[in-house]
Amino acid sequence: MVMTRQPRLRPIAALTAIAAIPSAAIAQQAAYNLASISTGVIAESVTAPGYPGQQAIMSGGLTIGDFNNDTYPDIFILGLGTSPDKLFINNQDGTFTDRAPEWGIDRMHKGMGAAVGDINNDGYPELYITSFGPATELEPVASACILYLNNGPDEHGQFSMTDIAEPAGVNNVLDIPGGMTPAFGDIDLDGDLDLFVATWEYFPNGNRLFENDFMQTGALTFQDITRRSMEFPERNFITRGFTPHIVDINGDRYPEILLSADFATSELWVNNGPNEAGRATFRTTTNKSNIAEDHNAMGALVEDLNGDGLLDWFQTNIFVESSGYGNTLYICQELDDENDPIYHNDSALRGVKDNGWGWGVVAGDFDNDQDPDIIATNGWTGWPNKPTRYWTNADGQGSAFVDLPVPSGLYFNINGRSLVKLDHDKDGDLDLVVADNQGPVRFYRNDLAHADGFTNYLRVRLDTSNHPCMAPLGQGAMVRATVSGKTQLHPVHNNASFLGQSEIATHIGMGTETMVETLTITWNDGVVTTLHNIPANQEITISKYHKADINEDGDFDFYDASAFLSAHRAGIPSADFDQSGTIDNNDVAAFVQALTNPCPSR
C-alpha cells in the first residue's frame, strides 16, 4: 500500500496561510533567556592543539542524558583538551553541579562527539565519546574513543564510570584517528542498544555499525558488522559522515539509518529486518529516495514537520546563494510499494534554506502551540555568520516557517556547533544548550508563560525497565497524541544533534487545549498501548511489561503462572497467549516457554 501526504502548498498559498494566522497565536512565542550563570552550567568549547585538519574548528560537542536515573536530564560537555570534560548533574531546582571529578570522568582529551545509551539495561545509561586522544599528545591518536560504563551508585550513593571501550571493541572506529557523531539504537529489536559512529576523515568506509552482544551473550562487547550488514553504493568518493539518526521511517518497526554527510555523500539505509541468521541487514535507497541536494549536510533532525504521519529529514548545510546550495528539508512524500521513503527537498519553498554555515539543529514545539518549530545554529571563521535561526511553524502544517529570533530571545551570532534541547526544570517548555566553537557554552532557559492558558503541554516518559527484552526508555516506540482532533507523531529515538543528542522524552505542545484526547504508544514489539483523556500540564510515565509478567511486578515467577492458569481455566480472553483465537493447551505451552525464556534471542 502506498501512503501519501497532502499536496504541497505553492509559495503564494504559503504566504496566504501566514497572513491568515490570528495575531494572538503569533504572540505566544518561546521566551529564551541566557541562563548559564544562574543554572551553573559554566563551560567553554576551546580546543587544544592536536586535532587533525579542520576538526578543531568543527568541534564543540555536548549531550543530554539522565545519568543518575532520577528522571531529570543532566548535561555532559566535552572539554576539548583545554579543560576537563564536565558532567553537570541536575539538582532538580533549576541548577546543575559539575560532578565529573566525583564520577571519574573529568578526562583531559581531544573529544569530538558523544552519545548516551543504556547498553546493559540496568537503568543507568552509558556514555560513548569519539576522541582524538589525550590532551598531552601533540598529534591525534588512533583507538582513543571512550565508552564509559555507568557503575551506578555504591553503598554510599556515590556514582562512578569506568572506561571499557577497548574490551568492548569500540575504542577503534578507524585504523586512523577518527570519529564524529555517534548514535545508539536497537537495529535488530533484540532489546539492547547498538551503536553507529559517523566519521568525516579521508578514509573509505569509515562510518561503522557495531552490534551489541549483551542480549545474545550477556557480555558488554560489540561486533563491527558494517561490511556484513550494510549495502554500500558503487562510487569513487568517500562518505564523509557528520550526524546519524536511527529511527523507523517506514513503519515496519525496524529502524533505518539516516546519515547526514559532507560533500553530497549523505546516505539512507533502509532496514531489511532479520536475515536467515537473525541479523539485521540494510539496503541503500539514497538515490531512489531522492537524497541528492544536500551538498554539505552537517546537523540533522528527523521529525514529522507537517503533521501527515510521515517522518521528514531536515539537514543544515552551507548556504551559497550563487550556486543554490543551502539547507535541505526532505519532506517524505510517500512510502512506495517496496516500503521505501520518497522525499522532496522543500527547504526554499518552506522558508528554511538559509542559516549560513549551518551546524546543530533541533525541532520541537518550543512555543507549545501544537506544532514543531526548528532552531538552527551556524558559524565558520571567515564566513558571514548569521543569527541563530528560530523558525516558527507559521501555519501549523509545516508549509511555511517564519524566522523570529528577536521575539524568541535567540538573536545572537556565534560559531555554534552542537545544539540540544531539554526541559531541565520540568516546567513544560523546552530549553536549549549550544556550544560556541572557541567560546563559551550557552544555556538558554525557555521562560514561556504558562499562566495565560495558551501554552499547555504534556510530557511523556516511557519506562521499559521491567521488560527484559525491550530497548531502554522505549527507544523505537512511536508516540501519537491527538489534541483537539489533530494527531502529533513523536518518534522515540536517539534524538541526535551534531556532535551530541537531546533529551529522550516526548514533549507534546497543547496550546489552549487542556486534554489529550488519545495517547497511543506503538512499542517496537508491535504491541499498542492506548490512553484516553489525559489532563494537560503534567509529566506521565508509561510502563511496558512483558506479556508473561501477568501481575506486572517485573518478576517471572509462581504468581504469574498462578494468574495465567486461573485465567486459562476461566476462559478469559487474556489467556489466549499465542493469539490464535482459541484458548487451549498451546497457550499453556507458549506461556511456559515465555516464562522460562522471556527473551529467546539471549
XYZ file of C-alpha atoms in Angstrom:
602
model
C 0.000 0.000 0.000
C 1.277 3.466 -0.870
C 0.992 6.107 1.852
C 0.874 9.676 0.611
C 0.767 13.060 2.228
C -1.316 16.106 1.314
C -0.148 18.137 -1.714
C 2.480 20.783 -1.000
C 1.331 24.382 -0.794
C 2.677 26.586 -3.541
C 4.545 29.722 -2.386
C 1.543 32.040 -2.791
C -0.588 29.635 -0.774
C 2.064 29.537 1.944
C 2.088 33.327 2.175
C -1.683 33.344 2.380
C -1.502 30.804 5.209
C 0.856 33.069 7.168
C -1.371 36.084 6.711
C -4.361 34.130 7.972
C -2.809 33.277 11.336
C -4.512 35.103 14.231
C -2.222 37.674 15.869
C -2.902 36.142 19.296
C -1.391 32.850 18.125
C 1.781 34.530 16.821
C 2.153 36.419 20.124
C 2.672 33.194 22.066
C 6.376 32.831 21.359
C 9.108 30.993 23.164
C 10.970 33.337 25.513
C 14.635 32.393 25.789
C 16.978 33.971 28.322
C 20.698 33.298 28.686
C 20.941 31.401 31.978
C 24.415 29.823 32.028
C 25.388 31.546 35.267
C 22.092 31.106 37.109
C 21.904 27.398 36.207
C 25.584 26.784 36.979
C 26.370 25.428 33.509
C 29.745 27.140 33.051
C 31.976 25.647 30.356
C 33.917 26.535 27.215
C 34.479 24.854 23.850
C 38.113 25.803 23.256
C 40.342 23.274 21.505
C 43.813 22.106 22.411
C 46.476 21.519 19.727
C 46.445 18.127 18.043
C 43.115 17.919 16.250
C 43.637 16.760 12.659
C 42.918 19.050 9.723
C 39.780 21.165 10.224
C 38.425 19.064 13.084
C 39.343 21.686 15.693
C 37.133 24.323 14.129
C 34.308 21.772 13.767
C 34.410 20.783 17.438
C 32.070 21.696 20.272
C 30.215 18.609 21.458
C 27.720 18.159 24.292
C 24.932 15.735 25.048
C 21.965 15.131 27.341
C 21.269 12.045 29.466
C 19.703 11.046 32.755
C 22.891 9.586 34.185
C 21.659 9.007 37.759
C 18.199 7.787 36.718
C 16.239 10.402 38.672
C 14.134 11.426 35.611
C 15.844 14.850 35.435
C 18.114 15.496 32.416
C 21.855 16.010 33.006
C 24.391 17.619 30.660
C 27.778 16.264 29.526
C 30.133 18.776 27.885
C 33.439 17.905 26.215
C 36.437 19.940 27.367
C 38.312 19.559 24.034
C 41.689 19.151 25.720
C 41.956 22.637 27.213
C 39.794 21.749 30.214
C 38.466 18.524 31.715
C 35.193 17.096 30.460
C 32.262 18.225 32.610
C 29.223 16.312 33.831
C 26.539 18.674 35.067
C 24.140 16.723 37.268
C 20.685 18.231 37.614
C 19.957 19.390 41.178
C 16.193 19.327 40.496
C 15.882 23.008 41.442
C 16.806 24.614 38.125
C 20.555 24.397 38.729
C 23.360 21.957 37.912
C 26.626 20.924 39.594
C 29.675 19.548 37.780
C 30.192 16.040 39.206
C 32.715 14.795 36.624
C 35.613 14.555 39.134
C 33.479 12.548 41.571
C 32.271 10.254 38.798
C 35.831 9.777 37.493
C 35.239 11.183 34.005
C 36.977 14.582 34.175
C 39.405 13.473 31.490
C 41.641 15.880 29.548
C 41.431 14.717 25.932
C 40.621 15.919 22.437
C 36.974 14.855 22.358
C 34.626 15.332 19.436
C 31.113 13.857 19.772
C 29.127 11.987 22.413
C 26.053 9.773 22.728
C 24.138 8.334 25.680
C 22.603 4.863 25.891
C 21.971 2.153 28.479
C 23.841 -0.732 26.838
C 23.177 -3.328 29.569
C 19.597 -2.389 30.516
C 20.345 -1.714 34.180
C 18.706 1.716 34.233
C 21.962 3.680 34.324
C 22.993 4.932 30.871
C 26.480 4.695 29.447
C 28.382 7.447 27.635
C 30.221 6.939 24.335
C 32.714 9.574 23.133
C 34.670 9.928 19.913
C 38.127 11.296 20.659
C 41.481 12.084 19.068
C 43.418 11.114 22.173
C 44.949 12.638 25.317
C 45.493 16.375 25.548
C 49.174 15.706 26.238
C 49.712 14.236 22.757
C 50.586 16.800 20.096
C 49.354 14.513 17.307
C 45.989 12.744 17.047
C 45.938 9.189 18.415
C 44.096 6.200 16.969
C 41.999 3.841 19.124
C 41.200 6.647 21.556
C 37.388 6.540 21.639
C 35.800 6.114 25.076
C 32.897 4.035 26.374
C 32.116 4.863 29.980
C 30.270 2.069 31.785
C 27.908 3.570 34.351
C 28.535 1.654 37.579
C 25.536 3.212 39.297
C 25.664 4.223 42.966
C 27.820 2.464 45.539
C 26.755 1.768 49.135
C 27.285 5.437 49.925
C 25.264 6.661 46.953
C 28.351 7.749 45.007
C 28.194 7.197 41.246
C 31.167 6.313 39.078
C 32.039 5.374 35.499
C 34.713 3.086 34.046
C 36.137 3.212 30.508
C 35.509 -0.180 28.836
C 35.898 0.908 25.194
C 38.848 -1.367 24.451
C 37.466 -4.647 25.867
C 34.053 -3.744 24.415
C 35.607 -3.408 20.946
C 34.605 0.188 20.227
C 37.747 2.185 21.039
C 38.988 1.978 17.451
C 36.451 3.304 14.957
C 39.034 3.749 12.209
C 42.544 2.499 11.624
C 43.484 6.161 11.842
C 42.321 8.703 14.447
C 38.710 9.482 13.755
C 35.104 9.830 14.780
C 32.379 12.444 14.606
C 28.811 11.968 15.965
C 27.839 8.599 17.498
C 24.284 7.312 17.986
C 22.648 4.415 19.833
C 19.628 2.466 18.587
C 18.190 -1.054 18.625
C 18.681 -2.025 14.976
C 17.605 -5.679 15.378
C 14.865 -5.238 18.016
C 16.573 -7.649 20.398
C 16.280 -5.257 23.345
C 19.809 -3.863 23.554
C 21.239 -0.705 22.032
C 23.589 -0.991 19.085
C 25.999 1.774 18.054
C 26.602 3.688 14.828
C 29.601 6.023 14.637
C 29.891 8.626 11.896
C 33.335 9.669 10.692
C 34.412 12.539 8.456
C 38.032 11.561 7.785
C 39.551 10.792 4.396
C 39.178 7.078 4.803
C 36.954 4.696 2.806
C 34.038 3.126 4.661
C 34.967 4.833 7.902
C 31.388 5.018 9.210
C 30.862 1.986 11.416
C 27.937 -0.043 12.738
C 28.552 -2.032 15.931
C 26.116 -4.702 17.130
C 25.662 -5.017 20.893
C 26.236 -8.589 22.149
C 24.538 -8.122 25.516
C 21.175 -9.732 24.764
C 22.832 -12.671 22.996
C 25.679 -13.402 25.401
C 25.344 -11.172 28.447
C 28.758 -9.698 27.597
C 29.474 -5.983 27.318
C 31.011 -6.296 23.878
C 30.209 -5.066 20.371
C 30.852 -6.577 16.941
C 31.700 -4.484 13.873
C 29.027 -5.609 11.398
C 29.394 -2.745 8.915
C 30.538 -4.699 5.882
C 28.418 -7.737 6.717
C 25.142 -5.910 7.194
C 25.185 -2.698 5.153
C 24.895 -2.201 1.418
C 27.225 0.474 0.076
C 26.703 2.197 -3.277
C 29.251 1.832 -6.027
C 31.067 5.167 -6.205
C 34.555 6.623 -6.164
C 34.242 9.062 -3.261
C 34.204 8.740 0.495
C 31.165 9.079 2.743
C 32.102 11.995 4.997
C 29.696 11.381 7.870
C 28.575 14.011 10.380
C 25.237 13.157 12.060
C 23.396 9.801 12.126
C 19.803 9.071 13.133
C 18.487 5.604 13.925
C 14.716 5.691 13.562
C 11.919 3.716 11.906
C 10.866 5.686 8.835
C 8.625 3.183 7.061
C 6.552 1.783 9.931
C 7.823 -1.811 9.986
C 9.346 -1.281 13.475
C 12.935 -1.944 12.276
C 14.836 1.375 12.360
C 16.568 2.897 9.390
C 19.941 4.667 9.493
C 19.897 8.196 8.090
C 23.410 9.621 7.809
C 23.873 13.324 7.072
C 27.274 13.758 5.446
C 29.521 16.332 3.813
C 30.225 16.852 0.095
C 26.941 15.305 -1.136
C 27.655 11.925 0.481
C 24.606 11.521 2.741
C 23.168 8.022 2.882
C 19.812 6.455 3.686
C 19.899 2.802 4.679
C 16.539 1.036 4.952
C 16.423 -1.824 7.439
C 15.537 -5.159 5.826
C 14.804 -6.767 9.173
C 16.496 -10.010 10.207
C 18.062 -12.307 7.624
C 18.140 -16.111 7.875
C 20.747 -15.871 10.605
C 18.569 -13.435 12.549
C 20.851 -10.463 11.804
C 19.574 -7.080 10.683
C 20.700 -6.000 7.228
C 20.338 -2.715 5.373
C 19.845 -1.693 1.744
C 20.769 1.742 0.459
C 17.897 3.743 -1.064
C 19.741 7.072 -1.241
C 19.256 7.656 -4.952
C 15.788 6.155 -5.123
C 14.674 8.266 -2.145
C 15.889 11.474 -3.866
C 18.594 12.285 -1.316
C 20.597 14.355 -3.756
C 20.554 18.079 -2.900
C 22.391 18.188 0.449
C 25.774 19.396 -0.724
C 27.267 19.844 2.768
C 24.901 18.180 5.240
C 26.132 18.579 8.817
C 23.486 18.809 11.526
C 20.178 16.983 11.149
C 16.839 16.154 12.712
C 14.049 13.672 11.979
C 10.521 14.825 12.760
C 7.010 14.905 11.318
C 7.168 18.583 10.442
C 3.895 18.828 8.512
C 1.674 16.554 10.599
C 0.929 13.989 7.906
C 2.150 10.966 9.879
C 5.345 10.536 7.847
C 8.787 11.451 9.199
C 10.725 14.214 7.449
C 14.510 14.791 7.422
C 15.990 18.287 7.834
C 19.703 18.921 7.330
C 21.794 22.031 7.893
C 24.138 22.896 5.031
C 26.322 25.778 3.865
C 24.223 28.473 2.215
C 25.758 29.631 -1.074
C 23.217 31.744 -2.922
C 25.113 31.849 -6.220
C 25.147 28.053 -6.508
C 21.742 27.354 -4.990
C 23.235 25.416 -2.080
C 21.625 25.551 1.349
C 19.755 23.587 3.995
C 17.703 20.636 2.824
C 14.218 19.852 4.121
C 13.407 16.419 2.797
C 9.636 16.122 3.133
C 8.534 12.495 2.956
C 6.097 12.304 0.055
C 5.157 8.659 0.353
C 6.210 5.128 1.125
C 6.308 3.294 -2.174
C 5.248 -0.268 -2.933
C 8.580 -1.553 -1.598
C 8.062 0.452 1.614
C 10.910 2.807 0.743
C 10.550 6.510 1.606
C 10.399 9.015 -1.245
C 11.468 12.582 -0.388
C 11.351 16.034 -1.959
C 13.569 18.934 -0.877
C 11.231 21.768 0.139
C 13.675 23.952 2.099
C 13.320 27.001 -0.165
C 9.556 26.626 -0.536
C 9.035 26.441 3.216
C 11.480 29.193 4.137
C 14.270 27.263 5.896
C 17.069 27.159 3.319
C 19.437 29.798 4.700
C 21.188 29.773 8.067
C 24.697 30.490 6.857
C 27.267 27.785 7.574
C 24.867 25.514 9.427
C 25.640 23.039 12.198
C 23.463 21.931 15.127
C 19.681 21.871 14.696
C 16.708 20.726 16.771
C 12.958 20.511 16.266
C 10.333 20.782 18.966
C 7.214 22.637 19.964
C 9.134 25.477 21.568
C 6.038 27.686 21.922
C 3.628 24.837 22.820
C 1.189 25.686 20.033
C 0.713 22.072 18.851
C 3.253 22.014 16.013
C 7.036 21.548 15.694
C 9.362 24.509 15.161
C 13.028 24.467 14.091
C 16.037 26.084 15.778
C 19.405 26.010 13.987
C 22.823 27.426 14.801
C 25.678 28.261 12.454
C 29.111 29.824 12.087
C 32.539 29.418 10.497
C 35.644 31.577 10.765
C 35.912 33.795 7.713
C 32.340 33.097 6.595
C 29.465 35.580 7.019
C 27.771 34.432 10.217
C 24.006 34.567 10.530
C 21.964 34.867 13.713
C 20.773 31.596 15.181
C 17.517 30.765 13.430
C 14.229 30.357 15.259
C 11.814 29.164 12.600
C 8.295 29.017 13.958
C 5.837 26.713 12.217
C 3.665 29.529 10.904
C 0.538 27.724 9.768
C 0.749 24.632 11.984
C 1.153 22.403 8.927
C 4.838 22.891 8.171
C 4.004 24.626 4.892
C 5.786 27.843 5.836
C 8.261 28.663 8.593
C 8.946 32.231 9.750
C 12.246 33.272 11.349
C 11.561 35.105 14.632
C 14.874 35.235 16.561
C 14.289 38.640 18.180
C 10.950 37.938 19.930
C 12.190 34.467 20.916
C 15.352 35.869 22.577
C 17.709 33.908 20.330
C 19.165 36.776 18.311
C 22.908 36.213 18.543
C 25.858 35.415 16.270
C 28.272 32.713 17.382
C 30.279 29.847 15.901
C 27.588 27.434 17.018
C 28.206 23.702 16.901
C 26.262 21.173 18.989
C 22.729 22.315 19.841
C 20.448 20.228 22.072
C 17.047 20.583 23.720
C 15.802 19.539 27.165
C 13.274 20.534 29.804
C 15.757 20.913 32.638
C 13.282 22.104 35.282
C 10.202 20.176 34.098
C 8.188 23.359 33.751
C 6.690 22.287 30.442
C 8.833 24.191 27.942
C 11.948 23.225 26.040
C 15.298 24.759 26.987
C 18.454 24.823 24.859
C 22.190 24.296 25.264
C 24.545 25.339 22.458
C 28.324 25.098 22.116
C 30.236 28.069 20.683
C 33.433 26.909 18.982
C 36.376 28.633 20.724
C 33.913 30.301 23.074
C 31.544 29.634 25.992
C 28.779 27.073 26.142
C 25.422 28.847 26.351
C 22.402 27.654 28.332
C 19.130 29.253 27.241
C 16.187 28.818 29.588
C 12.757 28.987 27.991
C 10.548 31.228 30.138
C 7.413 30.588 28.146
C 4.464 31.880 30.176
C 2.012 29.150 31.186
C -0.431 31.193 33.220
C -2.012 32.755 30.133
C -3.673 29.499 29.108
C -2.066 29.434 25.635
C 0.895 27.167 26.339
C -0.346 23.909 27.835
C 1.739 20.762 27.458
C 2.164 17.083 28.301
C 5.483 15.310 28.900
C 5.627 11.549 28.353
C 8.352 9.223 29.583
C 8.473 5.551 28.600
C 9.676 3.032 31.184
C 10.805 -0.363 29.905
C 12.895 -1.261 32.964
C 10.563 -4.154 33.833
C 10.660 -5.622 30.327
C 13.904 -7.607 29.974
C 13.900 -7.647 26.174
C 12.798 -4.111 25.371
C 15.183 -1.275 24.492
C 15.723 1.216 27.348
C 13.431 4.245 27.597
C 11.193 2.715 24.952
C 13.593 3.602 22.143
C 11.996 2.528 18.894
C 8.458 3.299 20.034
C 6.158 5.751 18.265
C 4.033 8.122 20.338
C 0.902 9.610 18.780
C -1.054 12.258 20.632
C -4.420 13.512 19.450
C -5.223 17.006 20.721
C -8.374 18.797 19.537
C -8.654 16.351 16.648
C -5.083 16.846 15.412
C -2.613 13.962 15.792
C 1.052 14.580 16.501
C 3.654 11.887 15.759
C 6.698 11.715 18.027
C 9.349 9.028 17.379
C 11.291 7.866 20.432
C 14.847 7.516 19.159
C 18.428 8.657 19.723
C 17.462 12.289 19.055
C 20.876 13.118 17.598
C 22.158 16.606 17.041
C 25.548 17.492 15.593
C 28.158 16.004 17.991
C 25.535 15.159 20.637
C 21.928 14.305 21.381
C 18.903 15.870 23.024
C 16.816 14.568 25.914
C 14.942 11.343 25.147
C 11.483 12.317 26.336
C 8.325 13.179 24.440
C 7.155 16.783 24.687
C 3.623 17.485 23.452
C 2.571 21.099 22.981
C -1.166 21.601 23.503
C -1.799 25.307 23.020
C -5.070 26.276 24.726
C -6.312 22.683 24.945
C -6.485 21.075 28.385
C -6.822 17.412 27.438
C -5.016 14.905 25.251
C -7.927 13.011 23.787
C -5.981 9.918 22.821
C -2.378 8.932 23.511
C -1.161 5.875 21.612
C 2.213 4.194 22.081
C 3.207 1.680 19.435
C 6.061 -0.233 21.049
C 8.773 -1.752 18.914
C 7.404 -5.250 19.565
C 4.191 -4.230 17.806
C 2.060 -4.022 20.977
C -0.071 -0.879 21.252
C -0.936 0.945 24.470
C -3.776 3.473 24.307
C -4.813 6.010 26.937
C -7.690 8.482 26.814
C -8.463 11.925 28.216
C -5.159 12.835 29.827
C -5.128 16.252 31.555
C -2.562 18.802 30.436
C 0.405 20.297 32.284
C 1.955 17.213 33.821
C 4.591 14.558 33.212
C 3.386 10.979 32.971
C 5.323 7.723 32.830
C 4.005 4.788 30.809
C 5.479 1.412 31.708
C 5.892 -1.600 29.435
C 5.761 -5.127 30.838
C 6.497 -8.480 29.278
C 3.324 -10.371 28.404
C 4.388 -13.284 30.636
C 4.663 -10.913 33.601
C 0.953 -11.257 34.348
C 0.937 -9.338 37.633
C 3.330 -6.667 36.267
C 5.833 -6.718 39.114
C 8.952 -7.144 36.986
C 9.479 -10.795 38.010
C 8.710 -14.080 36.264
C 7.578 -16.473 38.983
C 4.877 -18.629 40.555
C 2.479 -15.722 40.910
C 2.457 -15.132 37.159
C 1.918 -18.848 36.498
C -0.935 -18.962 39.006
C -2.604 -15.897 37.467
C -2.288 -17.319 33.970
C -3.695 -20.720 34.915
C -6.647 -19.083 36.673
C -7.397 -17.057 33.549
C -6.968 -20.153 31.386
C -9.393 -22.225 33.443
C -11.926 -19.394 33.403
C -11.611 -18.966 29.641
C -10.693 -15.287 29.964
C -9.566 -13.829 26.600
C -6.191 -12.759 28.031
C -5.324 -16.452 28.341
C -5.118 -16.702 24.546
C -1.375 -16.324 24.942
C -0.432 -17.357 21.395
C -3.170 -15.109 19.975
C -4.606 -17.926 17.886
C -8.204 -17.050 18.712
C -8.617 -20.218 20.757
C -7.794 -20.893 24.411
C -6.182 -24.343 24.555
C -3.081 -26.254 25.640
C -0.977 -24.451 23.044
C -1.419 -21.283 25.097
C -0.102 -23.100 28.163
C 2.964 -24.271 26.246
C 3.568 -20.772 24.862
C 3.221 -19.225 28.309
C 5.644 -21.688 29.928
C 8.176 -21.050 27.182
C 7.896 -17.284 27.628
C 8.032 -17.561 31.418
C 11.208 -19.626 31.406
C 12.861 -17.832 28.479
C 11.438 -14.297 28.229
C 13.959 -13.172 25.620
C 14.526 -16.054 23.172
C 17.368 -14.248 21.382
C 19.534 -14.395 24.503
